Amino acid sequence: MTAHIIDGKASAATLRERVASHVSHLKQTYGITPGLAVVLVGEDPASQVYVRSKEKQTIEAGMNSYEHKLPAGTTAGELLALINQLNNDPQVHGILVQLPLPEHLDEMLMINAIALAKDVDGFHISNAGLLATGQKGMVPCTPLGCLMMLREHYGSLSGLNAVVIGRSNIVGKPMAQLLLRDNCSVTMVHSRTQNLAEIVSRADIVAAALGRPLFIQGEWIKPGATVIDVGINRIDQGDGIMRLVGDVDYEAAKNIAGAITPVPGGVGPMTIACLLANTVTACCRSHSFPEPAGLTA
Ligand code: NDP
């Protein structure tokens, strides 16, 4: 049996339509346009691609996009001054500082300088705390996108066994918190975990975010399980052509899993759509407008 392929592109398109429709409602009803400020420091090529894509999709959704491209040699003081200016700008509802920052800049210091209500990446320490304690905050985009796809697939996640592979602050930990909040029984594993294959083989949901190309073997997957592959790895499979692959051996896993996200075309497109959704949520909260359904967890 071949798994149902979870189409992240289609889910992202639906979410973007929902975002655009609410943006139009905010403009018509209140004369307010949600605004997202994106700060890019330096010339990292992958970051430049991500930032261009975020700006394009922000504008396509009818929102304002404010770009701030700073040289690699920007000082901590200069970056903090810009973040402070954006925190105080009423046209800006969401602020995203593109990571990674150049080495001389302290990422956590910069993220925690963003006003909590404008932290649309959900990386601020207080947003992490709100998520961990089951309170309303901004939810990190990638795990939020994964959760939305899982809810769309299952309806209720209650009682399912989930394994989250990877414990980073931006993917693994918030993913586990979200699954726990949706009443899954969650196991978190990492590079020191023993019996990884055995733990994976018990899971109804496998969320892989380890950054190791094709590491999770098809034969580890429980028949019928749902596999969410967060990994984005660029590899040469022997023919000199660079390809994007996930953390899961997709070709093998798709013959055993019940449902699986492809790479590319799975989690990736949902991440930016969730950033747009978070910006609309932040805008509604800042004005105490009713929050639209289906844009957050
Ligand atoms: P990190 O490198 O920050 O974290 C990787 C995690 O995986 C760590 O917790 C590490 O364990 C764990 N790990 C590494 N090797 C193994 C192993 N052999 N067995 C079990 N666990 C292991 O990565 P990120 O969380 O930032 O990203 C993970 C992947 O997701 C990457 O491929 C990244 O490109 C992708 N990504 C995709 C996004 C999207 O939009 N689709 C967005 C963000 C990330 P330990 O803590 O012990 O070191």
CSV table of N, CA and C in Angstrom, one decimal, residues 42-198:
chain,number,residue,atom,x,y,z
A,42,GLY,N,23.4,40.7,6.8
A,42,GLY,CA,24.5,40.0,6.0
A,42,GLY,C,24.0,39.4,4.7
A,43,GLU,N,24.8,38.5,4.2
A,43,GLU,CA,24.5,38.1,2.8
A,43,GLU,C,24.3,36.6,2.6
A,44,ASP,N,23.9,35.9,3.7
A,44,ASP,CA,23.7,34.5,3.6
A,44,ASP,C,22.8,34.1,2.5
A,45,PRO,N,23.2,33.3,1.5
A,45,PRO,CA,22.4,33.1,0.3
A,45,PRO,C,21.1,32.5,0.6
A,46,ALA,N,21.1,31.4,1.5
A,46,ALA,CA,19.8,30.7,1.8
A,46,ALA,C,18.8,31.7,2.5
A,47,SER,N,19.4,32.6,3.4
A,47,SER,CA,18.5,33.5,4.1
A,47,SER,C,17.9,34.5,3.1
A,48,GLN,N,18.7,34.9,2.1
A,48,GLN,CA,18.2,35.9,1.1
A,48,GLN,C,17.1,35.3,0.3
A,49,VAL,N,17.1,34.0,0.0
A,49,VAL,CA,16.1,33.3,-0.7
A,49,VAL,C,14.8,33.3,0.1
A,50,TYR,N,15.0,32.9,1.4
A,50,TYR,CA,13.8,32.8,2.3
A,50,TYR,C,13.2,34.2,2.5
A,51,VAL,N,14.0,35.2,2.7
A,51,VAL,CA,13.4,36.5,2.9
A,51,VAL,C,12.7,37.0,1.7
A,52,ARG,N,13.2,36.8,0.5
A,52,ARG,CA,12.5,37.2,-0.7
A,52,ARG,C,11.2,36.5,-0.8
A,53,SER,N,11.1,35.3,-0.5
A,53,SER,CA,9.9,34.5,-0.6
A,53,SER,C,8.9,35.0,0.5
A,54,LYS,N,9.4,35.3,1.7
A,54,LYS,CA,8.5,35.9,2.7
A,54,LYS,C,7.9,37.2,2.3
A,55,GLU,N,8.7,38.1,1.7
A,55,GLU,CA,8.3,39.4,1.3
A,55,GLU,C,7.2,39.3,0.2
A,56,LYS,N,7.5,38.4,-0.8
A,56,LYS,CA,6.6,38.2,-1.9
A,56,LYS,C,5.2,37.7,-1.4
A,57,GLN,N,5.2,36.7,-0.5
A,57,GLN,CA,4.0,36.1,-0.1
A,57,GLN,C,3.2,37.1,0.8
A,58,THR,N,3.9,37.9,1.6
A,58,THR,CA,3.3,38.9,2.4
A,58,THR,C,2.5,39.9,1.6
A,59,ILE,N,3.1,40.4,0.5
A,59,ILE,CA,2.5,41.3,-0.4
A,59,ILE,C,1.3,40.7,-1.1
A,60,GLU,N,1.5,39.4,-1.5
A,60,GLU,CA,0.4,38.7,-2.2
A,60,GLU,C,-0.8,38.5,-1.4
A,61,ALA,N,-0.6,38.4,0.0
A,61,ALA,CA,-1.7,38.3,0.9
A,61,ALA,C,-2.4,39.6,1.2
A,62,GLY,N,-1.9,40.7,0.6
A,62,GLY,CA,-2.5,42.0,0.8
A,62,GLY,C,-1.9,42.8,2.0
A,63,MET,N,-0.8,42.3,2.6
A,63,MET,CA,-0.3,42.9,3.8
A,63,MET,C,0.9,43.8,3.4
A,64,ASN,N,1.3,44.7,4.3
A,64,ASN,CA,2.5,45.5,4.1
A,64,ASN,C,3.7,44.8,4.5
A,65,SER,N,4.7,44.9,3.7
A,65,SER,CA,6.0,44.2,4.0
A,65,SER,C,7.1,45.3,4.1
A,66,TYR,N,7.8,45.3,5.2
A,66,TYR,CA,8.8,46.3,5.5
A,66,TYR,C,10.2,45.6,5.5
A,67,GLU,N,11.0,45.8,4.6
A,67,GLU,CA,12.3,45.1,4.5
A,67,GLU,C,13.4,46.0,5.1
A,68,HIS,N,14.2,45.3,5.9
A,68,HIS,CA,15.4,46.0,6.5
A,68,HIS,C,16.6,45.1,6.2
A,69,LYS,N,17.4,45.5,5.2
A,69,LYS,CA,18.6,44.7,4.9
A,69,LYS,C,19.8,45.4,5.4
A,70,LEU,N,20.5,44.8,6.3
A,70,LEU,CA,21.6,45.5,7.0
A,70,LEU,C,23.0,44.8,6.6
A,71,PRO,N,24.1,45.5,6.6
A,71,PRO,CA,25.3,44.9,6.3
A,71,PRO,C,25.8,43.9,7.3
A,72,ALA,N,26.6,42.9,6.9
A,72,ALA,CA,27.1,41.9,7.9
A,72,ALA,C,27.8,42.5,9.1
A,73,GLY,N,28.4,43.6,8.9
A,73,GLY,CA,29.1,44.2,10.0
A,73,GLY,C,28.3,45.1,11.0
A,74,THR,N,27.0,45.0,10.9
A,74,THR,CA,26.1,45.7,11.8
A,74,THR,C,26.4,45.4,13.2
A,75,THR,N,26.4,46.4,14.1
A,75,THR,CA,26.8,46.2,15.5
A,75,THR,C,25.5,45.8,16.2
A,76,ALA,N,25.7,45.2,17.4
A,76,ALA,CA,24.6,44.8,18.3
A,76,ALA,C,23.7,46.0,18.6
A,77,GLY,N,24.4,47.1,18.9
A,77,GLY,CA,23.7,48.4,19.2
A,77,GLY,C,22.8,48.8,18.1
A,78,GLU,N,23.3,48.7,16.8
A,78,GLU,CA,22.5,49.2,15.7
A,78,GLU,C,21.3,48.3,15.5
A,79,LEU,N,21.5,47.0,15.6
A,79,LEU,CA,20.4,46.0,15.4
A,79,LEU,C,19.3,46.2,16.5
A,80,LEU,N,19.8,46.4,17.7
A,80,LEU,CA,18.8,46.6,18.8
A,80,LEU,C,18.1,47.9,18.6
A,81,ALA,N,18.7,48.9,18.1
A,81,ALA,CA,18.0,50.2,17.9
A,81,ALA,C,17.0,50.0,16.8
A,82,LEU,N,17.3,49.2,15.8
A,82,LEU,CA,16.2,49.0,14.7
A,82,LEU,C,15.1,48.2,15.3
A,83,ILE,N,15.4,47.1,16.1
A,83,ILE,CA,14.3,46.3,16.7
A,83,ILE,C,13.4,47.2,17.6
A,84,ASN,N,14.0,48.1,18.3
A,84,ASN,CA,13.3,49.0,19.2
A,84,ASN,C,12.4,49.9,18.4
A,85,GLN,N,12.9,50.4,17.3
A,85,GLN,CA,12.1,51.3,16.4
A,85,GLN,C,10.9,50.6,15.8
A,86,LEU,N,11.1,49.3,15.4
A,86,LEU,CA,10.0,48.5,14.9
A,86,LEU,C,9.0,48.1,16.0
A,87,ASN,N,9.5,47.9,17.2
A,87,ASN,CA,8.6,47.6,18.3
A,87,ASN,C,7.6,48.8,18.6
A,88,ASN,N,8.1,50.0,18.3
A,88,ASN,CA,7.3,51.2,18.6
A,88,ASN,C,6.6,51.7,17.4
A,89,ASP,N,6.7,51.0,16.2
A,89,ASP,CA,6.0,51.4,15.0
A,89,ASP,C,4.6,50.8,14.9
A,90,PRO,N,3.5,51.6,15.0
A,90,PRO,CA,2.2,51.0,15.0
A,90,PRO,C,1.8,50.4,13.7
A,91,GLN,N,2.5,50.7,12.6
A,91,GLN,CA,2.2,50.0,11.3
A,91,GLN,C,2.8,48.6,11.2
A,92,VAL,N,3.7,48.3,12.1
A,92,VAL,CA,4.3,47.0,12.1
A,92,VAL,C,3.7,46.1,13.2
A,93,HIS,N,3.1,45.0,12.8
A,93,HIS,CA,2.4,44.1,13.7
A,93,HIS,C,3.3,42.8,14.0
A,94,GLY,N,4.2,42.5,13.0
A,94,GLY,CA,5.0,41.4,13.2
A,94,GLY,C,6.5,41.7,12.9
A,95,ILE,N,7.4,41.2,13.6
A,95,ILE,CA,8.8,41.4,13.4
A,95,ILE,C,9.5,40.1,13.3
A,96,LEU,N,10.3,39.9,12.2
A,96,LEU,CA,11.1,38.7,12.0
A,96,LEU,C,12.5,39.0,11.8
A,97,VAL,N,13.4,38.6,12.7
A,97,VAL,CA,14.8,38.7,12.5
A,97,VAL,C,15.3,37.4,11.9
A,98,GLN,N,15.7,37.4,10.6
A,98,GLN,CA,16.1,36.2,9.9
A,98,GLN,C,17.4,35.6,10.6
A,99,LEU,N,17.3,34.3,10.9
A,99,LEU,CA,18.4,33.6,11.5
A,99,LEU,C,19.0,32.7,10.4
A,100,PRO,N,20.3,32.4,10.4
A,100,PRO,CA,21.2,32.7,11.4
A,100,PRO,C,21.7,34.2,11.3
A,101,LEU,N,22.1,34.8,12.4
A,101,LEU,CA,22.7,36.1,12.4
A,101,LEU,C,24.2,35.9,12.3
A,102,PRO,N,25.0,36.9,11.8
A,102,PRO,CA,26.4,36.8,11.8
A,102,PRO,C,26.9,36.5,13.2
A,103,GLU,N,28.1,35.8,13.3
A,103,GLU,CA,28.5,35.2,14.6
A,103,GLU,C,28.7,36.2,15.8
A,104,HIS,N,29.0,37.5,15.4
A,104,HIS,CA,29.3,38.5,16.5
A,104,HIS,C,28.0,39.0,17.1
A,105,LEU,N,26.8,38.6,16.6
A,105,LEU,CA,25.5,39.0,17.1
A,105,LEU,C,24.9,37.9,17.9
A,106,ASP,N,24.4,38.2,19.1
A,106,ASP,CA,23.8,37.2,20.0
A,106,ASP,C,22.3,37.0,19.6
A,107,GLU,N,22.1,35.8,19.1
A,107,GLU,CA,20.7,35.6,18.5
A,107,GLU,C,19.6,35.7,19.6
A,108,MET,N,19.8,35.1,20.7
A,108,MET,CA,18.8,35.1,21.8
A,108,MET,C,18.6,36.5,22.3
A,109,LEU,N,19.7,37.3,22.4
A,109,LEU,CA,19.5,38.7,22.9
A,109,LEU,C,18.6,39.4,21.9
A,110,MET,N,18.8,39.2,20.6
A,110,MET,CA,18.1,40.0,19.6
A,110,MET,C,16.6,39.5,19.6
A,111,ILE,N,16.4,38.2,19.6
A,111,ILE,CA,15.0,37.7,19.6
A,111,ILE,C,14.2,38.2,20.8
A,112,ASN,N,14.9,38.1,21.9
A,112,ASN,CA,14.2,38.6,23.2
A,112,ASN,C,14.0,40.1,23.2
A,113,ALA,N,14.7,40.8,22.3
A,113,ALA,CA,14.4,42.3,22.3
A,113,ALA,C,13.2,42.6,21.5
A,114,ILE,N,12.7,41.6,20.7
A,114,ILE,CA,11.4,41.9,19.9
A,114,ILE,C,10.3,41.9,20.9
A,115,ALA,N,9.4,42.9,20.7
A,115,ALA,CA,8.2,43.0,21.6
A,115,ALA,C,7.4,41.7,21.5
A,116,LEU,N,7.0,41.1,22.6
A,116,LEU,CA,6.4,39.8,22.7
A,116,LEU,C,5.3,39.6,21.7
A,117,ALA,N,4.4,40.7,21.7
A,117,ALA,CA,3.2,40.6,20.8
A,117,ALA,C,3.5,40.6,19.3
A,118,LYS,N,4.8,41.1,19.0
A,118,LYS,CA,5.1,41.2,17.6
A,118,LYS,C,6.1,40.0,17.1
A,119,ASP,N,6.3,39.1,18.1
A,119,ASP,CA,7.3,38.0,17.8
A,119,ASP,C,6.6,36.9,17.0
A,120,VAL,N,6.4,37.2,15.7
A,120,VAL,CA,5.7,36.3,14.8
A,120,VAL,C,6.4,34.9,14.5
A,121,ASP,N,7.7,34.9,14.8
A,121,ASP,CA,8.4,33.6,14.7
A,121,ASP,C,8.1,32.7,16.0
A,122,GLY,N,7.7,33.4,17.0
A,122,GLY,CA,7.4,32.6,18.3
A,122,GLY,C,8.6,32.1,19.0
A,123,PHE,N,9.8,32.8,18.8
A,123,PHE,CA,11.0,32.3,19.4
A,123,PHE,C,11.4,33.0,20.7
A,124,HIS,N,10.7,34.1,21.0
A,124,HIS,CA,10.9,34.8,22.2
A,124,HIS,C,10.8,33.9,23.4
A,125,ILE,N,11.7,34.1,24.4
A,125,ILE,CA,11.6,33.2,25.6
A,125,ILE,C,10.3,33.2,26.3
A,126,SER,N,9.6,34.3,26.3
A,126,SER,CA,8.3,34.3,26.9
A,126,SER,C,7.2,33.6,26.1
A,127,ASN,N,7.3,33.7,24.8
A,127,ASN,CA,6.4,32.9,23.9
A,127,ASN,C,6.6,31.4,24.1
A,128,ALA,N,7.9,31.0,24.3
A,128,ALA,CA,8.2,29.6,24.5
A,128,ALA,C,7.6,29.2,25.9
A,129,GLY,N,7.7,30.0,26.9
A,129,GLY,CA,7.1,29.7,28.2
A,129,GLY,C,5.6,29.7,28.1
A,130,LEU,N,5.0,30.6,27.3
A,130,LEU,CA,3.5,30.5,27.2
A,130,LEU,C,3.1,29.2,26.6
A,131,LEU,N,3.8,28.8,25.6
A,131,LEU,CA,3.4,27.5,24.9
A,131,LEU,C,3.6,26.3,25.9
A,132,ALA,N,4.7,26.4,26.6
A,132,ALA,CA,5.0,25.2,27.5
A,132,ALA,C,4.0,25.2,28.6
A,133,THR,N,3.4,26.3,29.0
A,133,THR,CA,2.4,26.3,30.1
A,133,THR,C,1.0,26.3,29.6
A,134,GLY,N,0.8,26.1,28.2
A,134,GLY,CA,-0.5,26.0,27.7
A,134,GLY,C,-1.3,27.3,27.6
A,135,GLN,N,-0.6,28.4,27.5
A,135,GLN,CA,-1.2,29.7,27.4
A,135,GLN,C,-1.1,30.3,26.0
A,136,LYS,N,-1.9,31.3,25.8
A,136,LYS,CA,-2.0,31.9,24.5
A,136,LYS,C,-0.7,32.8,24.2
A,137,GLY,N,0.0,32.5,23.1
A,137,GLY,CA,1.1,33.3,22.7
A,137,GLY,C,1.3,33.1,21.2
A,138,MET,N,2.5,33.5,20.7
A,138,MET,CA,2.7,33.3,19.3
A,138,MET,C,3.4,31.9,19.2
A,139,VAL,N,2.9,31.1,18.3
A,139,VAL,CA,3.5,29.7,18.1
A,139,VAL,C,4.4,29.6,16.9
A,140,PRO,N,5.6,29.1,17.1
A,140,PRO,CA,6.6,29.0,16.0
A,140,PRO,C,6.0,28.4,14.8
A,141,CYS,N,6.4,29.0,13.6
A,141,CYS,CA,5.7,28.7,12.4
A,141,CYS,C,5.8,27.2,11.9
A,142,THR,N,7.0,26.7,11.9
A,142,THR,CA,7.2,25.3,11.4
A,142,THR,C,6.3,24.3,12.1
A,143,PRO,N,6.5,24.2,13.5
A,143,PRO,CA,5.6,23.2,14.2
A,143,PRO,C,4.1,23.6,14.1
A,144,LEU,N,3.8,24.8,14.0
A,144,LEU,CA,2.4,25.2,13.8
A,144,LEU,C,1.9,24.6,12.5
A,145,GLY,N,2.7,24.8,11.4
A,145,GLY,CA,2.3,24.2,10.1
A,145,GLY,C,2.1,22.7,10.2
A,146,CYS,N,3.0,22.0,10.9
A,146,CYS,CA,3.0,20.5,11.0
A,146,CYS,C,1.7,20.2,11.8
A,147,LEU,N,1.4,20.9,12.8
A,147,LEU,CA,0.2,20.6,13.6
A,147,LEU,C,-1.1,20.8,12.7
A,148,MET,N,-1.1,21.8,12.0
A,148,MET,CA,-2.3,22.1,11.1
A,148,MET,C,-2.5,20.9,10.1
A,149,MET,N,-1.4,20.4,9.5
A,149,MET,CA,-1.5,19.3,8.6
A,149,MET,C,-2.0,18.1,9.3
A,150,LEU,N,-1.5,17.8,10.5
A,150,LEU,CA,-1.9,16.7,11.3
A,150,LEU,C,-3.4,16.7,11.6
A,151,ARG,N,-3.8,17.9,12.0
A,151,ARG,CA,-5.2,18.1,12.4
A,151,ARG,C,-6.1,17.9,11.2
A,152,GLU,N,-5.6,18.4,10.0
A,152,GLU,CA,-6.4,18.2,8.8
A,152,GLU,C,-6.5,16.7,8.4
A,153,HIS,N,-5.4,16.0,8.7
A,153,HIS,CA,-5.4,14.6,8.3
A,153,HIS,C,-6.3,13.7,9.3
A,154,TYR,N,-6.1,14.0,10.6
A,154,TYR,CA,-6.7,13.1,11.6
A,154,TYR,C,-8.1,13.6,12.1
A,155,GLY,N,-8.3,15.0,12.1
A,155,GLY,CA,-9.4,15.5,12.9
A,155,GLY,C,-8.8,15.6,14.3
A,156,SER,N,-9.1,14.7,15.2
A,156,SER,CA,-8.5,14.7,16.5
A,156,SER,C,-7.3,13.9,16.7
A,157,LEU,N,-6.3,14.5,17.4
A,157,LEU,CA,-5.0,13.7,17.6
A,157,LEU,C,-5.0,13.0,19.0
A,158,SER,N,-6.1,13.1,19.7
A,158,SER,CA,-6.2,12.7,21.1
A,158,SER,C,-5.9,11.2,21.2
A,159,GLY,N,-4.9,10.9,22.1
A,159,GLY,CA,-4.6,9.5,22.4
A,159,GLY,C,-3.5,8.9,21.5
A,160,LEU,N,-3.1,9.6,20.5
A,160,LEU,CA,-2.1,9.0,19.5
A,160,LEU,C,-0.7,9.1,20.2
A,161,ASN,N,0.1,8.1,19.8
A,161,ASN,CA,1.5,8.1,20.3
A,161,ASN,C,2.3,8.8,19.2
A,162,ALA,N,3.0,9.9,19.7
A,162,ALA,CA,3.8,10.7,18.8
A,162,ALA,C,5.3,10.6,19.2
A,163,VAL,N,6.2,10.5,18.2
A,163,VAL,CA,7.6,10.7,18.5
A,163,VAL,C,8.1,11.9,17.8
A,164,VAL,N,8.8,12.8,18.5
A,164,VAL,CA,9.4,14.0,17.9
A,164,VAL,C,10.9,13.7,17.9
A,165,ILE,N,11.5,13.7,16.7
A,165,ILE,CA,13.0,13.4,16.6
A,165,ILE,C,13.7,14.8,16.4
A,166,GLY,N,14.4,15.2,17.4
A,166,GLY,CA,15.1,16.5,17.4
A,166,GLY,C,14.5,17.3,18.5
A,167,ARG,N,15.4,18.1,19.2
A,167,ARG,CA,14.9,18.9,20.4
A,167,ARG,C,15.4,20.3,20.3
A,168,SER,N,15.4,20.9,19.1
A,168,SER,CA,15.8,22.3,18.9
A,168,SER,C,14.6,23.2,19.5
A,169,ASN,N,15.0,24.4,19.8
A,169,ASN,CA,14.1,25.4,20.3
A,169,ASN,C,13.1,25.8,19.3
A,170,ILE,N,13.5,25.7,18.0
A,170,ILE,CA,12.6,26.3,17.0
A,170,ILE,C,11.7,25.2,16.3
A,171,VAL,N,12.1,24.0,16.4
A,171,VAL,CA,11.2,22.9,15.8
A,171,VAL,C,10.8,21.9,16.9
A,172,GLY,N,11.8,21.1,17.3
A,172,GLY,CA,11.5,19.9,18.1
A,172,GLY,C,10.7,20.2,19.4
A,173,LYS,N,11.2,21.1,20.2
A,173,LYS,CA,10.5,21.4,21.5
A,173,LYS,C,9.1,21.9,21.3
A,174,PRO,N,9.0,23.0,20.5
A,174,PRO,CA,7.6,23.5,20.3
A,174,PRO,C,6.7,22.4,19.7
A,175,MET,N,7.2,21.6,18.8
A,175,MET,CA,6.4,20.5,18.2
A,175,MET,C,5.8,19.6,19.2
A,176,ALA,N,6.7,19.2,20.2
A,176,ALA,CA,6.3,18.3,21.2
A,176,ALA,C,5.3,19.0,22.1
A,177,GLN,N,5.4,20.2,22.4
A,177,GLN,CA,4.5,21.0,23.3
A,177,GLN,C,3.1,21.0,22.6
A,178,LEU,N,3.1,21.2,21.3
A,178,LEU,CA,1.8,21.3,20.5
A,178,LEU,C,1.1,20.0,20.5
A,179,LEU,N,1.9,18.9,20.3
A,179,LEU,CA,1.3,17.6,20.2
A,179,LEU,C,0.7,17.2,21.6
A,180,LEU,N,1.5,17.6,22.6
A,180,LEU,CA,1.0,17.3,24.0
A,180,LEU,C,-0.3,18.0,24.3
A,181,ARG,N,-0.4,19.3,23.8
A,181,ARG,CA,-1.5,20.1,24.0
A,181,ARG,C,-2.7,19.5,23.3
A,182,ASP,N,-2.5,18.8,22.2
A,182,ASP,CA,-3.6,18.1,21.5
A,182,ASP,C,-3.8,16.7,21.9
A,183,ASN,N,-3.3,16.4,23.1
A,183,ASN,CA,-3.5,15.2,23.8
A,183,ASN,C,-2.9,13.9,23.2
A,184,CYS,N,-1.7,14.1,22.5
A,184,CYS,CA,-0.9,13.0,22.1
A,184,CYS,C,-0.1,12.5,23.3
A,185,SER,N,0.4,11.3,23.3
A,185,SER,CA,1.4,10.8,24.2
A,185,SER,C,2.7,11.0,23.5
A,186,VAL,N,3.6,11.9,24.0
A,186,VAL,CA,4.7,12.4,23.2
A,186,VAL,C,6.0,11.8,23.8
A,187,THR,N,6.8,11.3,22.9
A,187,THR,CA,8.2,10.9,23.2
A,187,THR,C,9.1,11.8,22.5
A,188,MET,N,10.1,12.4,23.1
A,188,MET,CA,11.1,13.2,22.4
A,188,MET,C,12.4,12.5,22.4
A,189,VAL,N,13.0,12.4,21.2
A,189,VAL,CA,14.3,11.8,21.1
A,189,VAL,C,15.3,12.7,20.4
A,190,HIS,N,16.6,12.4,20.6
A,190,HIS,CA,17.7,13.3,20.2
A,190,HIS,C,18.9,12.4,19.9
A,191,SER,N,20.1,13.1,19.7
A,191,SER,CA,21.3,12.4,19.3
A,191,SER,C,21.8,11.4,20.3
A,192,ARG,N,21.4,11.5,21.5
A,192,ARG,CA,21.9,10.5,22.6
A,192,ARG,C,20.9,9.4,22.9
A,193,THR,N,19.8,9.4,22.2
A,193,THR,CA,18.7,8.4,22.4
A,193,THR,C,19.2,7.1,22.0
A,194,GLN,N,18.9,6.1,22.8
A,194,GLN,CA,19.2,4.7,22.5
A,194,GLN,C,17.9,4.1,21.9
A,195,ASN,N,18.1,3.0,21.1
A,195,ASN,CA,16.9,2.3,20.6
A,195,ASN,C,16.0,3.2,19.8
A,196,LEU,N,16.5,4.1,19.0
A,196,LEU,CA,15.7,5.0,18.2
A,196,LEU,C,14.7,4.3,17.3
A,197,ALA,N,15.2,3.3,16.6
A,197,ALA,CA,14.4,2.5,15.7
A,197,ALA,C,13.2,1.9,16.4
A,198,GLU,N,13.4,1.4,17.6
A,198,GLU,CA,12.4,0.7,18.4
A,198,GLU,C,11.3,1.8,18.9
